[in-house]
XYZ file of C-alpha atoms in Angstrom:
237
model
C -147.604 -12.551 103.980
C -146.314 -12.445 100.388
C -149.119 -10.703 98.568
C -148.161 -8.610 95.508
C -146.520 -5.225 96.012
C -145.510 -2.368 93.732
C -142.278 -4.279 93.102
C -144.341 -7.071 91.559
C -145.881 -4.570 89.136
C -142.493 -3.026 88.350
C -141.222 -6.439 87.296
C -143.950 -6.555 84.663
C -143.432 -3.019 83.364
C -141.658 -0.240 85.295
C -143.267 2.565 83.265
C -146.770 1.199 83.900
C -145.890 0.830 87.583
C -144.868 4.483 87.747
C -148.079 5.594 86.002
C -150.261 3.433 88.235
C -148.506 4.604 91.388
C -149.003 8.276 90.501
C -152.636 7.613 89.572
C -153.615 5.843 92.783
C -151.598 8.274 94.889
C -153.599 11.194 93.506
C -156.889 9.279 93.659
C -156.184 8.467 97.305
C -155.283 12.034 98.254
C -157.528 14.118 100.477
C -158.957 13.650 103.948
C -162.550 12.911 102.953
C -162.264 9.101 102.937
C -160.396 6.853 105.337
C -157.809 4.331 104.087
C -160.219 1.575 105.156
C -162.993 3.083 103.033
C -160.708 3.405 100.024
C -159.640 -0.230 100.414
C -163.268 -1.349 100.501
C -164.120 0.650 97.380
C -161.206 -0.904 95.502
C -162.537 -4.365 96.315
C -166.044 -3.380 95.204
C -164.621 -2.229 91.874
C -162.791 -5.530 91.434
C -165.980 -7.509 92.016
C -167.998 -5.409 89.581
C -165.301 -5.573 86.906
C -164.408 -9.212 87.740
C -160.749 -8.217 87.967
C -159.729 -11.022 90.315
C -156.026 -11.419 89.533
C -153.170 -9.250 90.771
C -155.282 -6.068 91.292
C -157.657 -8.000 93.547
C -154.729 -9.406 95.522
C -153.291 -5.893 95.915
C -156.643 -4.631 97.190
C -156.997 -7.568 99.589
C -153.549 -6.657 100.920
C -154.612 -3.009 101.328
C -157.768 -4.084 103.156
C -155.847 -6.305 105.570
C -153.240 -3.591 106.123
C -156.070 -1.228 107.111
C -157.584 -3.422 109.778
C -160.151 -5.452 107.858
C -160.208 -9.195 108.439
C -161.522 -12.248 106.611
C -164.976 -11.934 108.197
C -165.220 -8.256 107.202
C -164.312 -9.058 103.600
C -166.937 -11.761 103.414
C -169.607 -9.440 104.763
C -168.660 -6.922 102.077
C -169.086 -9.579 99.372
C -172.410 -10.709 100.848
C -173.589 -7.130 101.009
C -172.768 -6.060 97.456
C -173.929 -9.326 95.851
C -177.418 -7.957 95.222
C -176.001 -5.031 93.226
C -172.889 -6.600 91.668
C -174.794 -9.804 90.945
C -174.525 -13.036 92.934
C -172.332 -14.815 90.342
C -169.786 -11.972 90.411
C -169.694 -11.955 94.221
C -169.374 -15.744 94.293
C -166.380 -15.626 91.935
C -164.757 -13.013 94.190
C -165.487 -15.144 97.281
C -163.894 -18.188 95.663
C -160.829 -16.155 94.690
C -160.547 -14.667 98.186
C -160.442 -18.163 99.699
C -157.727 -19.122 97.190
C -155.654 -16.050 98.100
C -155.929 -16.920 101.794
C -154.756 -20.482 101.145
C -151.970 -19.481 98.749
C -150.498 -16.906 101.126
C -151.225 -18.561 104.463
C -153.587 -15.811 105.590
C -156.060 -16.185 108.451
C -159.400 -17.399 107.165
C -162.890 -16.536 108.389
C -164.029 -17.414 111.890
C -167.510 -18.235 110.695
C -169.064 -15.127 112.218
C -171.995 -13.861 110.213
C -175.455 -12.458 110.736
C -178.981 -13.801 110.830
C -180.359 -14.186 107.318
C -184.058 -13.444 107.523
C -184.860 -15.131 104.213
C -188.243 -16.511 105.315
C -189.524 -13.351 106.966
C -191.717 -10.581 105.644
C -191.403 -6.866 105.160
C -188.299 -4.867 104.428
C -186.194 -2.067 105.950
C -186.449 -0.138 102.676
C -188.300 3.202 102.819
C -192.060 2.775 102.434
C -192.220 5.200 99.499
C -189.574 3.282 97.572
C -191.280 -0.027 98.255
C -194.614 1.325 97.037
C -193.071 2.700 93.847
C -191.360 -0.586 93.038
C -194.466 -2.616 93.849
C -196.501 -0.468 91.483
C -193.876 -1.121 88.826
C -193.722 -4.899 89.279
C -194.933 -6.850 92.351
C -192.598 -9.777 91.720
C -189.567 -7.531 91.552
C -190.759 -5.757 94.689
C -190.771 -9.102 96.495
C -187.212 -9.674 95.269
C -186.056 -6.275 96.540
C -187.737 -6.873 99.892
C -185.901 -10.178 100.231
C -182.516 -8.678 99.386
C -182.869 -5.795 101.845
C -184.312 -8.027 104.577
C -181.452 -10.540 104.312
C -178.929 -7.725 104.918
C -180.681 -6.046 107.824
C -178.515 -7.743 110.457
C -175.132 -6.842 108.971
C -172.895 -4.829 111.280
C -169.233 -5.376 110.365
C -169.427 -2.896 107.479
C -170.905 0.420 108.598
C -173.962 2.078 107.035
C -171.696 4.816 105.648
C -169.362 2.232 104.109
C -172.301 0.334 102.651
C -173.647 3.517 101.084
C -170.259 4.302 99.553
C -169.971 0.720 98.274
C -173.337 0.832 96.509
C -172.549 4.257 95.043
C -169.369 2.723 93.609
C -171.402 -0.054 92.001
C -173.689 2.581 90.477
C -170.771 4.492 88.962
C -169.153 1.389 87.507
C -172.431 0.038 86.126
C -173.633 3.560 85.210
C -176.935 3.017 87.041
C -177.169 6.725 87.782
C -180.906 7.214 88.165
C -183.134 5.567 90.808
C -180.488 3.521 92.627
C -177.794 6.217 92.572
C -180.246 8.741 93.996
C -181.226 6.304 96.746
C -177.626 5.462 97.613
C -176.542 9.107 97.707
C -179.485 9.723 100.032
C -178.389 6.824 102.229
C -174.864 8.263 102.439
C -176.195 11.672 103.426
C -178.491 10.028 105.966
C -175.474 8.252 107.465
C -173.815 11.620 108.056
C -171.576 11.828 104.981
C -170.956 15.343 103.708
C -171.309 16.384 100.064
C -167.507 16.617 99.844
C -167.148 13.063 101.148
C -169.726 11.843 98.652
C -167.903 13.613 95.818
C -164.668 11.996 96.972
C -166.343 8.575 96.844
C -167.343 9.090 93.231
C -163.938 10.561 92.405
C -162.266 7.466 93.876
C -163.717 5.397 91.029
C -161.640 7.256 88.414
C -158.760 4.727 88.314
C -161.306 2.082 87.343
C -162.678 4.049 84.373
C -162.343 7.817 84.184
C -165.150 8.549 81.724
C -167.721 6.808 83.924
C -166.581 8.913 86.865
C -166.967 12.069 84.787
C -170.559 11.199 83.936
C -171.338 10.265 87.546
C -169.940 13.554 88.870
C -172.283 15.458 86.550
C -175.255 13.468 87.838
C -174.129 13.879 91.448
C -173.749 17.623 91.018
C -177.343 17.857 89.814
C -178.595 15.706 92.708
C -176.792 17.751 95.345
C -177.990 21.040 93.827
C -181.550 19.713 93.727
C -181.333 18.677 97.361
C -179.888 22.050 98.358
C -182.685 23.917 96.582
C -185.327 21.691 98.176
C -183.880 22.196 101.642
C -183.754 25.946 101.030
C -187.458 26.019 100.216
C -188.282 23.981 103.321
C -186.389 26.356 105.619
C -188.687 29.145 106.896
C -187.484 32.633 106.105
C -186.342 34.536 109.152
C -188.567 37.368 110.195
């Protein structure tokens, strides 16, 4: 497998390579996220930013080195397509297939999940569905479809999916309704506040000022949740 390495970057500019290495080393420090999770988040960032050249190849390499395979990567692209946009995910899918051919990598086995496109209902919370339907029924139908089509996914865990959608929110700066929902999903999947902070912090190499803004919003959300939980806890006698 001859995917790009740090040496490839050094050949372009050794000073940039040193800066980038130090940056990603610090961004990847800490025990809160696994190497697999960090690899997935790097790929999500590439899709959102449509950075599908050498950085994407480096992140594909990192994903493969951390146990992900071609089927896993395709499920990730299918999953985030509703947030990144289908055209962006399609471009990343096309590039992934090119990388596999160019470097002789194993391709997908064809494993997928049942796409319940013609069904009804949605696994989204009832309150959220009602709020969106009151806003716009047509858009509510669209959201129901997107969530329903993903209900059978299993290769990427619920925790990883929550972290992926939080990453999309930071990069797109959609830090209101969707960010709140995705932080809630991460907490519901067992992620700790420190792990959620680390997920947001991991976006810094892809645009530091957006991360700064997102950390401020996250801090407010976590404090709000803590205060609410404190009020719901009965005082001891």
